[in-house]
Amino acid sequence: MKKDIVIKVGGSILYDHLLNINFELFKKVKEWYEQNKKEYDHIVLVVGGGGLSRNMETKVSESIKDPNGIHNIAMSVTQTNAIILASYLEDKEIFVPQTLGDAYEFLHTEKKGYMVSGGLKVGWSTDMDAAVFADALLLDRVFKVSDIDYIYDKDPKEYFEAKPIRDMTWKEYFKMFSIMPNESHTPNSHMPVDAKCSIFCNKKNIAFNVSGGKLLYEKYTLSSVMKKGTFLHS
């Protein structure tokens, strides 16, 4: 039976506040990859931009005013991050797509393969890339690992009594984050799942399992982290 998986690695955990690469996280990803490679026909890792992308966007926006140009620059950072992660995994079989067409062709023509990708379309978040790849592989969920352990009913940084939500529908998510049907992507927004992506996933019946945060330090393996978190679904 065909077995595939798409994991979104949030840019928020790729770098620390000084923009040093988080190789402790990379180590967890590599251990998971090496232990699970033979279990899957396709493994797709999608990498975000994180602090490096935000830093670059802030600097160039002082002189470059075209929103598409700025997003293109920020998107190129996610592609650099993908190359860094792919290189760290040290597997020559890994494919790093340069365009969305490259990614589609790889997923549709290779019966078995491993792909690490950054963002590939201006106007999309890397959450959206991950969701589209899941849709191409006929998967019903994406695993997202970021700086969020759970989605909470209140901001846990402000409210001590905030409670984690383990199961949440996309409609409940739309209400919590005031997402409208025609919502567009806002680069480097601080939402668990990008608004445009969440609308797409609701229509396509694709779920997101959002985990990470302090769980990355409490749990020994990436597998155990991905078993926790908030399950978002239609």
Coordinates of N, CA and C in Angstrom, one line a residue:
M1 N 0.8 -1.2 0.0 CA 0.0 0.0 0.0 C 0.9 1.3 0.0
K2 N 0.5 2.2 -0.9 CA 1.3 3.5 -1.0 C 1.2 4.2 0.3
K3 N 2.4 4.7 0.7 CA 2.5 5.5 2.0 C 3.4 6.7 1.8
D4 N 2.8 7.9 2.0 CA 3.5 9.2 1.8 C 3.3 10.1 3.0
I5 N 4.1 11.1 3.1 CA 4.0 12.0 4.2 C 4.5 13.4 3.8
V6 N 3.9 14.4 4.3 CA 4.3 15.8 4.1 C 4.5 16.4 5.4
I7 N 5.7 17.0 5.7 CA 6.0 17.6 6.9 C 6.4 19.1 6.6
K8 N 5.8 20.0 7.3 CA 6.1 21.4 7.1 C 7.0 21.8 8.4
V9 N 8.2 22.2 8.1 CA 9.1 22.6 9.2 C 9.1 24.2 9.2
G10 N 8.5 24.7 10.2 CA 8.3 26.1 10.3 C 9.6 26.9 10.4
G11 N 9.7 28.0 9.7 CA 10.9 28.8 9.7 C 11.2 29.3 11.1
S12 N 10.2 29.4 12.0 CA 10.3 30.0 13.3 C 11.3 29.2 14.2
I13 N 11.5 27.9 13.8 CA 12.4 27.1 14.7 C 13.7 26.8 14.0
L14 N 13.9 27.3 12.8 CA 15.2 27.1 12.0 C 16.3 27.9 12.6
Y15 N 16.0 29.1 13.1 CA 17.1 30.0 13.6 C 16.7 30.5 15.0
D16 N 17.8 30.9 15.8 CA 17.5 31.5 17.1 C 17.4 33.0 16.8
H17 N 17.3 33.8 17.9 CA 17.1 35.2 17.8 C 18.4 35.9 17.2
L18 N 19.5 35.3 17.2 CA 20.7 35.8 16.6 C 20.9 35.3 15.2
L19 N 19.9 34.6 14.7 CA 20.0 34.0 13.3 C 21.0 32.9 13.2
N20 N 21.4 32.2 14.3 CA 22.2 31.0 14.3 C 21.3 29.9 13.9
I21 N 21.8 29.0 13.0 CA 21.0 27.8 12.6 C 20.8 26.9 13.8
N22 N 19.5 26.4 13.9 CA 19.2 25.5 15.0 C 19.5 24.0 14.6
F23 N 20.8 23.7 14.7 CA 21.2 22.3 14.3 C 20.6 21.2 15.3
E24 N 20.2 21.6 16.5 CA 19.6 20.6 17.3 C 18.3 20.1 16.7
L25 N 17.5 21.1 16.1 CA 16.3 20.7 15.4 C 16.7 19.9 14.2
F26 N 17.6 20.3 13.4 CA 18.1 19.6 12.2 C 18.4 18.2 12.6
K27 N 19.1 18.0 13.7 CA 19.4 16.6 14.2 C 18.2 15.8 14.4
K28 N 17.1 16.3 15.0 CA 15.9 15.6 15.2 C 15.3 15.2 13.8
V29 N 15.3 16.1 12.9 CA 14.7 15.8 11.6 C 15.5 14.8 10.9
K30 N 16.9 14.8 11.0 CA 17.7 13.8 10.3 C 17.5 12.5 10.9
E31 N 17.4 12.4 12.2 CA 17.2 11.1 12.9 C 15.9 10.5 12.4
W32 N 14.8 11.3 12.4 CA 13.5 10.8 11.9 C 13.6 10.4 10.5
Y33 N 14.3 11.2 9.6 CA 14.4 10.8 8.2 C 15.1 9.5 8.0
E34 N 16.2 9.3 8.7 CA 17.0 8.1 8.5 C 16.2 6.9 9.0
Q35 N 15.5 7.1 10.1 CA 14.7 5.9 10.7 C 13.5 5.6 9.9
N36 N 12.9 6.6 9.2 CA 11.6 6.4 8.5 C 11.7 6.3 7.0
K37 N 12.8 6.6 6.4 CA 13.0 6.7 4.9 C 12.4 5.5 4.2
K38 N 12.7 4.3 4.7 CA 12.2 3.1 4.0 C 10.8 2.8 4.2
E39 N 10.1 3.5 5.2 CA 8.7 3.3 5.5 C 7.8 4.0 4.5
Y40 N 8.3 5.0 3.8 CA 7.5 5.8 2.9 C 7.9 5.7 1.5
D41 N 6.9 5.9 0.6 CA 7.2 6.0 -0.8 C 7.6 7.4 -1.2
H42 N 7.0 8.4 -0.6 CA 7.4 9.8 -0.7 C 7.5 10.5 0.7
I43 N 8.6 11.1 0.9 CA 8.7 12.0 2.0 C 8.9 13.4 1.5
V44 N 8.1 14.3 1.9 CA 8.2 15.7 1.5 C 8.4 16.6 2.7
L45 N 9.5 17.3 2.7 CA 9.8 18.3 3.8 C 9.7 19.7 3.2
V46 N 8.8 20.5 3.7 CA 8.7 21.9 3.2 C 9.2 22.8 4.3
V47 N 10.1 23.7 3.9 CA 10.8 24.6 4.9 C 10.4 26.0 4.8
G48 N 10.1 26.7 5.9 CA 9.7 28.1 6.0 C 10.9 29.0 6.0
G49 N 10.7 30.3 6.1 CA 11.7 31.3 6.1 C 12.2 31.7 7.4
G50 N 11.3 31.9 8.4 CA 11.7 32.3 9.7 C 12.3 33.6 9.9
G51 N 13.2 33.8 10.9 CA 13.8 35.1 11.2 C 14.6 35.6 10.1
L52 N 15.3 34.7 9.4 CA 16.2 35.2 8.3 C 15.3 35.8 7.2
S53 N 14.2 35.2 6.9 CA 13.3 35.8 5.9 C 12.7 37.1 6.3
R54 N 12.3 37.2 7.6 CA 11.7 38.5 8.1 C 12.8 39.6 8.1
N55 N 14.0 39.2 8.5 CA 15.1 40.2 8.6 C 15.4 40.7 7.2
M56 N 15.4 39.8 6.2 CA 15.7 40.2 4.8 C 14.6 41.1 4.3
E57 N 13.4 40.7 4.6 CA 12.2 41.5 4.1 C 12.2 42.9 4.7
T58 N 12.5 43.0 5.9 CA 12.6 44.3 6.6 C 13.7 45.2 5.9
K59 N 14.8 44.6 5.7 CA 15.9 45.4 5.1 C 15.6 45.9 3.7
V60 N 15.1 44.9 2.8 CA 14.9 45.3 1.4 C 13.7 46.2 1.2
S61 N 12.8 46.1 2.1 CA 11.5 47.0 2.0 C 11.8 48.4 2.2
E62 N 13.0 48.8 2.7 CA 13.4 50.2 2.9 C 13.7 50.8 1.5
S63 N 14.1 50.0 0.5 CA 14.5 50.5 -0.8 C 13.7 49.9 -1.9
I64 N 13.0 48.7 -1.7 CA 12.2 48.1 -2.7 C 10.7 48.2 -2.3
K65 N 9.9 48.7 -3.1 CA 8.5 48.9 -2.8 C 7.5 47.9 -3.4
D66 N 8.0 47.2 -4.4 CA 7.1 46.3 -5.1 C 6.8 45.1 -4.2
P67 N 5.6 44.8 -3.8 CA 5.2 43.7 -2.9 C 5.6 42.4 -3.4
N68 N 5.4 42.2 -4.7 CA 5.8 40.9 -5.3 C 7.3 40.7 -5.3
G69 N 8.0 41.8 -5.6 CA 9.5 41.7 -5.5 C 10.0 41.3 -4.1
I70 N 9.4 42.0 -3.1 CA 9.8 41.7 -1.7 C 9.5 40.2 -1.4
H71 N 8.3 39.8 -1.8 CA 7.9 38.4 -1.4 C 8.8 37.4 -2.2
N72 N 9.2 37.8 -3.4 CA 10.1 36.9 -4.2 C 11.4 36.7 -3.4
I73 N 11.9 37.8 -2.9 CA 13.2 37.8 -2.1 C 13.0 37.0 -0.9
A74 N 11.9 37.2 -0.1 CA 11.7 36.4 1.1 C 11.5 34.9 0.7
M75 N 10.9 34.6 -0.4 CA 10.7 33.2 -0.8 C 12.0 32.6 -1.2
S76 N 12.9 33.3 -1.7 CA 14.2 32.8 -2.1 C 15.0 32.3 -0.8
V77 N 14.7 33.0 0.3 CA 15.3 32.6 1.6 C 14.8 31.2 2.0
T78 N 13.5 30.9 1.8 CA 13.0 29.6 2.1 C 13.6 28.5 1.2
Q79 N 14.0 28.9 0.0 CA 14.6 27.9 -0.9 C 16.1 27.7 -0.4
T80 N 16.7 28.7 0.1 CA 18.1 28.6 0.7 C 18.0 27.7 1.9
N81 N 17.0 27.9 2.7 CA 16.8 27.0 3.9 C 16.6 25.6 3.5
A82 N 15.8 25.3 2.4 CA 15.6 24.0 1.9 C 16.9 23.3 1.5
I83 N 17.8 24.1 0.9 CA 19.1 23.5 0.4 C 19.9 23.2 1.7
I84 N 19.9 24.1 2.7 CA 20.7 23.8 3.9 C 20.2 22.5 4.6
L85 N 18.9 22.4 4.7 CA 18.4 21.2 5.3 C 18.7 19.9 4.5
A86 N 18.4 20.0 3.2 CA 18.7 18.9 2.3 C 20.2 18.5 2.4
S87 N 21.1 19.5 2.4 CA 22.5 19.2 2.5 C 22.9 18.5 3.9
Y88 N 22.2 19.0 4.9 CA 22.4 18.4 6.3 C 22.0 17.0 6.3
L89 N 20.9 16.6 5.6 CA 20.4 15.2 5.6 C 21.3 14.3 4.9
E90 N 22.2 14.8 4.0 CA 23.3 14.0 3.4 C 22.7 12.8 2.7
D91 N 21.7 13.0 1.9 CA 21.1 11.9 1.1 C 21.1 12.4 -0.4
K92 N 21.9 11.8 -1.2 CA 21.9 12.2 -2.6 C 20.7 11.9 -3.4
E93 N 19.8 11.2 -2.8 CA 18.5 10.9 -3.5 C 17.5 12.0 -3.3
I94 N 17.8 13.0 -2.4 CA 16.8 14.0 -2.2 C 16.8 15.0 -3.3
F95 N 15.5 15.3 -3.7 CA 15.3 16.3 -4.8 C 14.9 17.6 -4.2
V96 N 15.5 18.7 -4.7 CA 15.2 20.1 -4.3 C 14.6 20.8 -5.5
P97 N 13.3 21.0 -5.6 CA 12.7 21.6 -6.8 C 13.0 23.1 -6.8
Q98 N 13.2 23.6 -8.1 CA 13.4 25.0 -8.3 C 12.1 25.8 -8.6
T99 N 11.2 25.0 -9.2 CA 9.9 25.6 -9.6 C 8.7 24.7 -9.1
L100 N 7.5 25.3 -9.1 CA 6.4 24.5 -8.7 C 6.2 23.3 -9.7
G101 N 6.5 23.6 -11.0 CA 6.4 22.6 -12.0 C 7.3 21.4 -11.8
D102 N 8.5 21.8 -11.3 CA 9.5 20.7 -11.0 C 8.9 19.8 -9.9
A103 N 8.3 20.4 -8.9 CA 7.8 19.7 -7.8 C 6.6 18.8 -8.2
Y104 N 5.7 19.3 -9.0 CA 4.6 18.5 -9.5 C 5.0 17.3 -10.3
E105 N 6.0 17.6 -11.2 CA 6.5 16.5 -12.1 C 7.1 15.4 -11.2
F106 N 7.9 15.8 -10.2 CA 8.6 14.8 -9.4 C 7.5 14.0 -8.6
L107 N 6.5 14.6 -8.0 CA 5.6 13.9 -7.2 C 4.7 13.0 -8.1
H108 N 4.4 13.4 -9.3 CA 3.5 12.7 -10.2 C 4.2 11.6 -11.0
T109 N 5.5 11.7 -11.2 CA 6.2 10.7 -12.0 C 7.1 9.8 -11.3
E110 N 7.6 10.2 -10.1 CA 8.4 9.3 -9.3 C 7.6 8.5 -8.4
K111 N 7.6 7.1 -8.6 CA 6.8 6.3 -7.7 C 7.4 6.3 -6.3
K112 N 8.6 6.6 -6.1 CA 9.2 6.6 -4.8 C 10.3 7.8 -4.8
G113 N 10.3 8.6 -3.8 CA 11.2 9.7 -3.8 C 11.1 10.6 -2.6
Y114 N 12.1 11.5 -2.5 CA 12.3 12.3 -1.3 C 12.6 13.7 -1.7
M115 N 11.8 14.7 -1.2 CA 11.9 16.0 -1.7 C 11.9 17.0 -0.5
V116 N 12.8 18.0 -0.6 CA 12.9 19.1 0.4 C 12.7 20.4 -0.4
S117 N 11.7 21.1 0.0 CA 11.3 22.3 -0.8 C 11.1 23.6 0.1
G118 N 11.4 24.7 -0.5 CA 11.1 26.0 0.1 C 9.8 26.4 -0.6
G119 N 9.5 27.7 -0.5 CA 8.4 28.3 -1.2 C 8.6 28.4 -2.7
L120 N 7.6 28.1 -3.5 CA 7.8 28.1 -5.0 C 6.8 29.0 -5.7
K121 N 5.9 29.7 -5.1 CA 5.0 30.5 -5.8 C 4.8 31.8 -5.0
V122 N 5.0 32.9 -5.7 CA 4.7 34.3 -5.1 C 3.2 34.4 -4.7
G123 N 2.9 34.8 -3.6 CA 1.6 34.9 -3.1 C 1.1 33.8 -2.2
W124 N 2.0 32.7 -2.1 CA 1.7 31.6 -1.3 C 2.6 31.6 -0.1
S125 N 2.1 31.1 1.0 CA 3.0 30.8 2.2 C 3.6 29.4 1.9
T126 N 4.6 29.0 2.7 CA 5.1 27.7 2.6 C 4.1 26.7 3.2
D127 N 3.2 27.1 4.0 CA 2.1 26.3 4.5 C 1.3 25.8 3.3
M128 N 1.1 26.8 2.3 CA 0.3 26.5 1.1 C 1.0 25.5 0.2
D129 N 2.3 25.7 0.1 CA 3.1 24.7 -0.7 C 2.9 23.3 -0.1
A130 N 3.0 23.2 1.2 CA 2.9 21.9 1.9 C 1.5 21.3 1.6
A131 N 0.5 22.1 1.7 CA -0.9 21.6 1.5 C -1.1 21.2 0.0
V132 N -0.6 21.9 -0.9 CA -0.7 21.6 -2.3 C 0.0 20.3 -2.6
F133 N 1.2 20.1 -2.0 CA 1.9 18.8 -2.2 C 1.1 17.7 -1.6
A134 N 0.5 17.9 -0.5 CA -0.3 16.8 0.2 C -1.5 16.5 -0.8
D135 N -2.1 17.5 -1.3 CA -3.2 17.3 -2.3 C -2.7 16.5 -3.5
A136 N -1.5 16.8 -4.0 CA -1.0 16.1 -5.2 C -0.8 14.7 -4.9
L137 N -0.4 14.4 -3.6 CA -0.2 13.0 -3.2 C -1.4 12.3 -2.7
L138 N -2.6 13.0 -2.7 CA -3.8 12.5 -2.2 C -3.8 12.2 -0.7
L139 N -3.1 13.0 0.0 CA -3.0 12.9 1.5 C -4.1 13.7 2.1
D140 N -4.5 13.2 3.3 CA -5.5 14.0 4.0 C -5.0 14.8 5.2
R141 N -3.6 14.9 5.3 CA -3.1 15.8 6.4 C -1.7 16.2 6.1
V142 N -1.3 17.3 6.7 CA 0.1 17.8 6.8 C 0.5 17.9 8.2
F143 N 1.7 17.5 8.5 CA 2.2 17.6 9.9 C 3.1 18.9 9.9
K144 N 2.7 19.8 10.7 CA 3.5 21.1 10.8 C 4.2 21.1 12.2
V145 N 5.5 21.3 12.1 CA 6.3 21.5 13.4 C 6.9 22.9 13.4
S146 N 6.5 23.7 14.4 CA 6.9 25.1 14.5 C 7.2 25.4 15.9
D147 N 7.1 26.7 16.2 CA 7.3 27.2 17.6 C 6.1 27.1 18.4
I148 N 5.0 26.5 17.9 CA 3.8 26.4 18.7 C 3.5 24.9 19.1
D149 N 3.3 24.7 20.4 CA 3.1 23.3 20.8 C 1.6 22.9 20.6
Y150 N 0.7 23.9 20.9 CA -0.7 23.7 20.6 C -1.3 25.1 20.2
I151 N -2.5 25.0 19.7 CA -3.3 26.3 19.6 C -4.0 26.4 20.9
Y152 N -4.1 27.5 21.5 CA -4.7 27.7 22.8 C -6.0 28.6 22.6
D153 N -6.9 28.4 23.6 CA -8.1 29.2 23.6 C -7.9 30.7 23.9
K154 N -6.7 31.0 24.5 CA -6.3 32.4 24.7 C -4.8 32.4 24.5
D155 N -4.2 33.6 24.3 CA -2.8 33.8 24.2 C -2.1 33.3 25.5
P156 N -1.3 32.2 25.4 CA -0.7 31.7 26.6 C 0.4 32.6 27.2
K157 N 0.9 33.6 26.3 CA 1.9 34.5 26.8 C 1.2 35.6 27.7
E158 N -0.1 35.8 27.5 CA -0.8 36.8 28.3 C -1.7 36.2 29.4
Y159 N -2.1 35.0 29.2 CA -3.1 34.4 30.1 C -2.6 33.1 30.6
F160 N -2.3 33.1 31.9 CA -1.8 31.9 32.6 C -2.8 30.7 32.5
E161 N -4.1 31.0 32.5 CA -5.1 30.0 32.5 C -5.5 29.5 31.1
A162 N -4.7 30.0 30.0 CA -5.0 29.5 28.7 C -4.9 28.0 28.6
K163 N -5.9 27.4 27.8 CA -5.9 26.0 27.7 C -5.6 25.5 26.3
P164 N -4.8 24.4 26.1 CA -4.5 23.9 24.8 C -5.8 23.3 24.2
I165 N -5.9 23.5 22.9 CA -7.0 22.9 22.1 C -6.4 21.7 21.3
R166 N -6.9 20.5 21.5 CA -6.3 19.3 20.9 C -7.0 19.0 19.6
D167 N -8.3 19.4 19.4 CA -9.1 19.1 18.2 C -9.8 20.4 17.9
M168 N -9.7 20.8 16.6 CA -10.4 22.0 16.2 C -10.8 21.9 14.7
T169 N -12.0 22.4 14.4 CA -12.4 22.4 13.0 C -11.8 23.6 12.3
W170 N -11.8 23.6 11.0 CA -11.3 24.8 10.2 C -12.2 25.9 10.5
K171 N -13.5 25.7 10.5 CA -14.5 26.7 10.8 C -14.3 27.4 12.1
E172 N -13.9 26.6 13.1 CA -13.6 27.2 14.4 C -12.3 28.0 14.4
Y173 N -11.4 27.6 13.5 CA -10.1 28.3 13.3 C -10.4 29.6 12.6
F174 N -11.3 29.6 11.6 CA -11.6 30.8 10.9 C -12.2 31.9 11.9
K175 N -13.0 31.4 12.8 CA -13.7 32.3 13.7 C -12.6 32.9 14.7
M176 N -11.7 32.0 15.2 CA -10.7 32.4 16.2 C -9.8 33.5 15.6
F177 N -9.4 33.3 14.3 CA -8.5 34.3 13.7 C -9.1 35.2 12.7
S178 N -10.4 35.3 12.7 CA -11.2 36.3 11.9 C -10.8 36.2 10.4
I179 N -10.8 34.9 9.9 CA -10.4 34.7 8.5 C -11.7 34.8 7.6
M180 N -11.6 35.6 6.6 CA -12.7 35.7 5.6 C -12.5 34.8 4.4
P181 N -13.5 34.5 3.7 CA -13.4 33.5 2.6 C -12.4 33.9 1.5
N182 N -12.3 35.3 1.3 CA -11.4 35.7 0.2 C -10.0 36.2 0.7
E183 N -9.7 35.7 1.9 CA -8.4 36.1 2.6 C -7.2 35.8 1.7
S184 N -6.3 36.7 1.6 CA -5.0 36.5 0.9 C -3.9 36.3 1.9
H185 N -2.7 35.9 1.3 CA -1.6 35.6 2.2 C -0.9 36.8 2.6
T186 N -0.6 36.9 3.9 CA 0.3 38.0 4.4 C 1.6 37.4 4.8
P187 N 2.7 37.8 4.0 CA 4.0 37.2 4.3 C 4.4 37.4 5.8
N188 N 5.0 36.4 6.4 CA 5.6 36.4 7.7 C 4.5 36.8 8.8
S189 N 3.2 36.3 8.5 CA 2.2 36.5 9.5 C 2.4 35.5 10.6
H190 N 2.0 35.8 11.8 CA 2.2 34.9 13.0 C 1.0 34.1 13.3
M191 N 0.5 33.3 12.3 CA -0.6 32.5 12.5 C -0.2 31.0 12.5
P192 N -0.8 30.1 13.2 CA -0.4 28.7 13.2 C -0.4 28.1 11.8
V193 N -1.5 28.4 11.1 CA -1.6 28.0 9.6 C -2.0 29.3 8.9
D194 N -1.3 29.6 7.8 CA -1.7 30.7 7.0 C -3.1 30.7 6.6
A195 N -3.7 31.9 6.5 CA -5.2 32.1 6.2 C -5.6 31.5 4.9
K196 N -4.9 31.8 3.9 CA -5.2 31.3 2.5 C -5.1 29.8 2.5
C197 N -4.1 29.3 3.1 CA -3.9 27.8 3.2 C -5.0 27.1 4.0
S198 N -5.5 27.7 5.0 CA -6.5 27.1 5.8 C -7.8 27.0 5.0
I199 N -8.1 28.1 4.2 CA -9.3 28.0 3.4 C -9.2 26.9 2.3
F200 N -8.0 26.8 1.7 CA -7.7 25.7 0.7 C -7.9 24.4 1.4
C201 N -7.4 24.2 2.6 CA -7.5 22.9 3.3 C -8.9 22.5 3.6
N202 N -9.7 23.5 4.0 CA -11.1 23.2 4.4 C -11.8 22.7 3.1
K203 N -11.6 23.3 2.0 CA -12.2 22.9 0.7 C -11.8 21.6 0.3
K204 N -10.5 21.2 0.5 CA -9.9 20.0 0.0 C -10.0 18.9 1.1
N205 N -10.5 19.2 2.3 CA -10.6 18.2 3.4 C -9.2 17.7 3.8
I206 N -8.3 18.7 3.8 CA -6.9 18.4 4.3 C -6.7 18.9 5.7
A207 N -6.2 18.1 6.6 CA -6.0 18.5 8.0 C -4.6 18.9 8.2
F208 N -4.4 19.7 9.2 CA -3.0 20.1 9.7 C -2.9 19.6 11.1
N209 N -1.8 18.9 11.4 CA -1.5 18.6 12.8 C -0.3 19.6 13.2
V210 N -0.7 20.6 14.1 CA 0.2 21.6 14.5 C 0.9 21.3 15.8
S211 N 2.2 21.1 15.8 CA 2.9 20.8 17.1 C 4.3 21.5 17.1
G212 N 5.0 21.3 18.2 CA 6.3 21.8 18.3 C 6.5 22.6 19.6
G213 N 7.0 23.8 19.5 CA 7.2 24.6 20.7 C 8.1 23.9 21.7
K214 N 7.6 24.0 23.0 CA 8.4 23.4 24.1 C 8.4 21.9 23.9
L215 N 7.5 21.3 23.1 CA 7.5 19.8 22.9 C 8.8 19.4 22.3
L216 N 9.4 20.3 21.5 CA 10.7 19.9 20.8 C 11.8 19.7 21.8
Y217 N 11.7 20.3 23.0 CA 12.7 20.1 24.0 C 12.3 19.1 25.1
E218 N 11.0 18.8 25.2 CA 10.5 17.8 26.1 C 10.5 16.4 25.6
K219 N 10.3 16.3 24.3 CA 10.3 15.0 23.6 C 11.6 14.7 22.9
Y220 N 12.0 13.4 22.9 CA 13.3 13.0 22.4 C 13.3 12.9 20.8
T221 N 12.1 12.6 20.3 CA 12.1 12.4 18.8 C 11.1 13.2 18.1
L222 N 11.3 13.4 16.8 CA 10.3 14.2 16.0 C 9.0 13.4 16.0
S223 N 9.0 12.1 15.9 CA 7.8 11.3 15.8 C 6.9 11.6 17.1
S224 N 7.6 11.6 18.2 CA 6.8 11.8 19.5 C 6.2 13.3 19.5
V225 N 6.9 14.2 18.9 CA 6.4 15.6 18.8 C 5.2 15.6 17.9
M226 N 5.2 14.9 16.8 CA 4.2 15.0 15.8 C 2.9 14.2 16.3
K227 N 3.0 13.4 17.3 CA 1.9 12.8 17.9 C 1.1 13.7 18.8
K228 N 1.7 14.8 19.2 CA 1.0 15.8 20.1 C 0.5 16.9 19.2
G229 N 0.1 18.0 19.9 CA -0.4 19.2 19.2 C -1.9 19.3 18.9
T230 N -2.2 20.3 18.1 CA -3.6 20.5 17.7 C -3.9 19.9 16.4
F231 N -5.0 19.2 16.3 CA -5.4 18.6 15.0 C -6.5 19.5 14.4
L232 N -6.2 20.1 13.3 CA -7.1 21.0 12.6 C -7.7 20.3 11.4
H233 N -9.0 20.3 11.3 CA -9.7 19.5 10.2 C -11.0 20.1 9.8
S234 N -11.5 19.6 8.7 CA -12.8 20.1 8.2 C -14.0 19.6 9.0

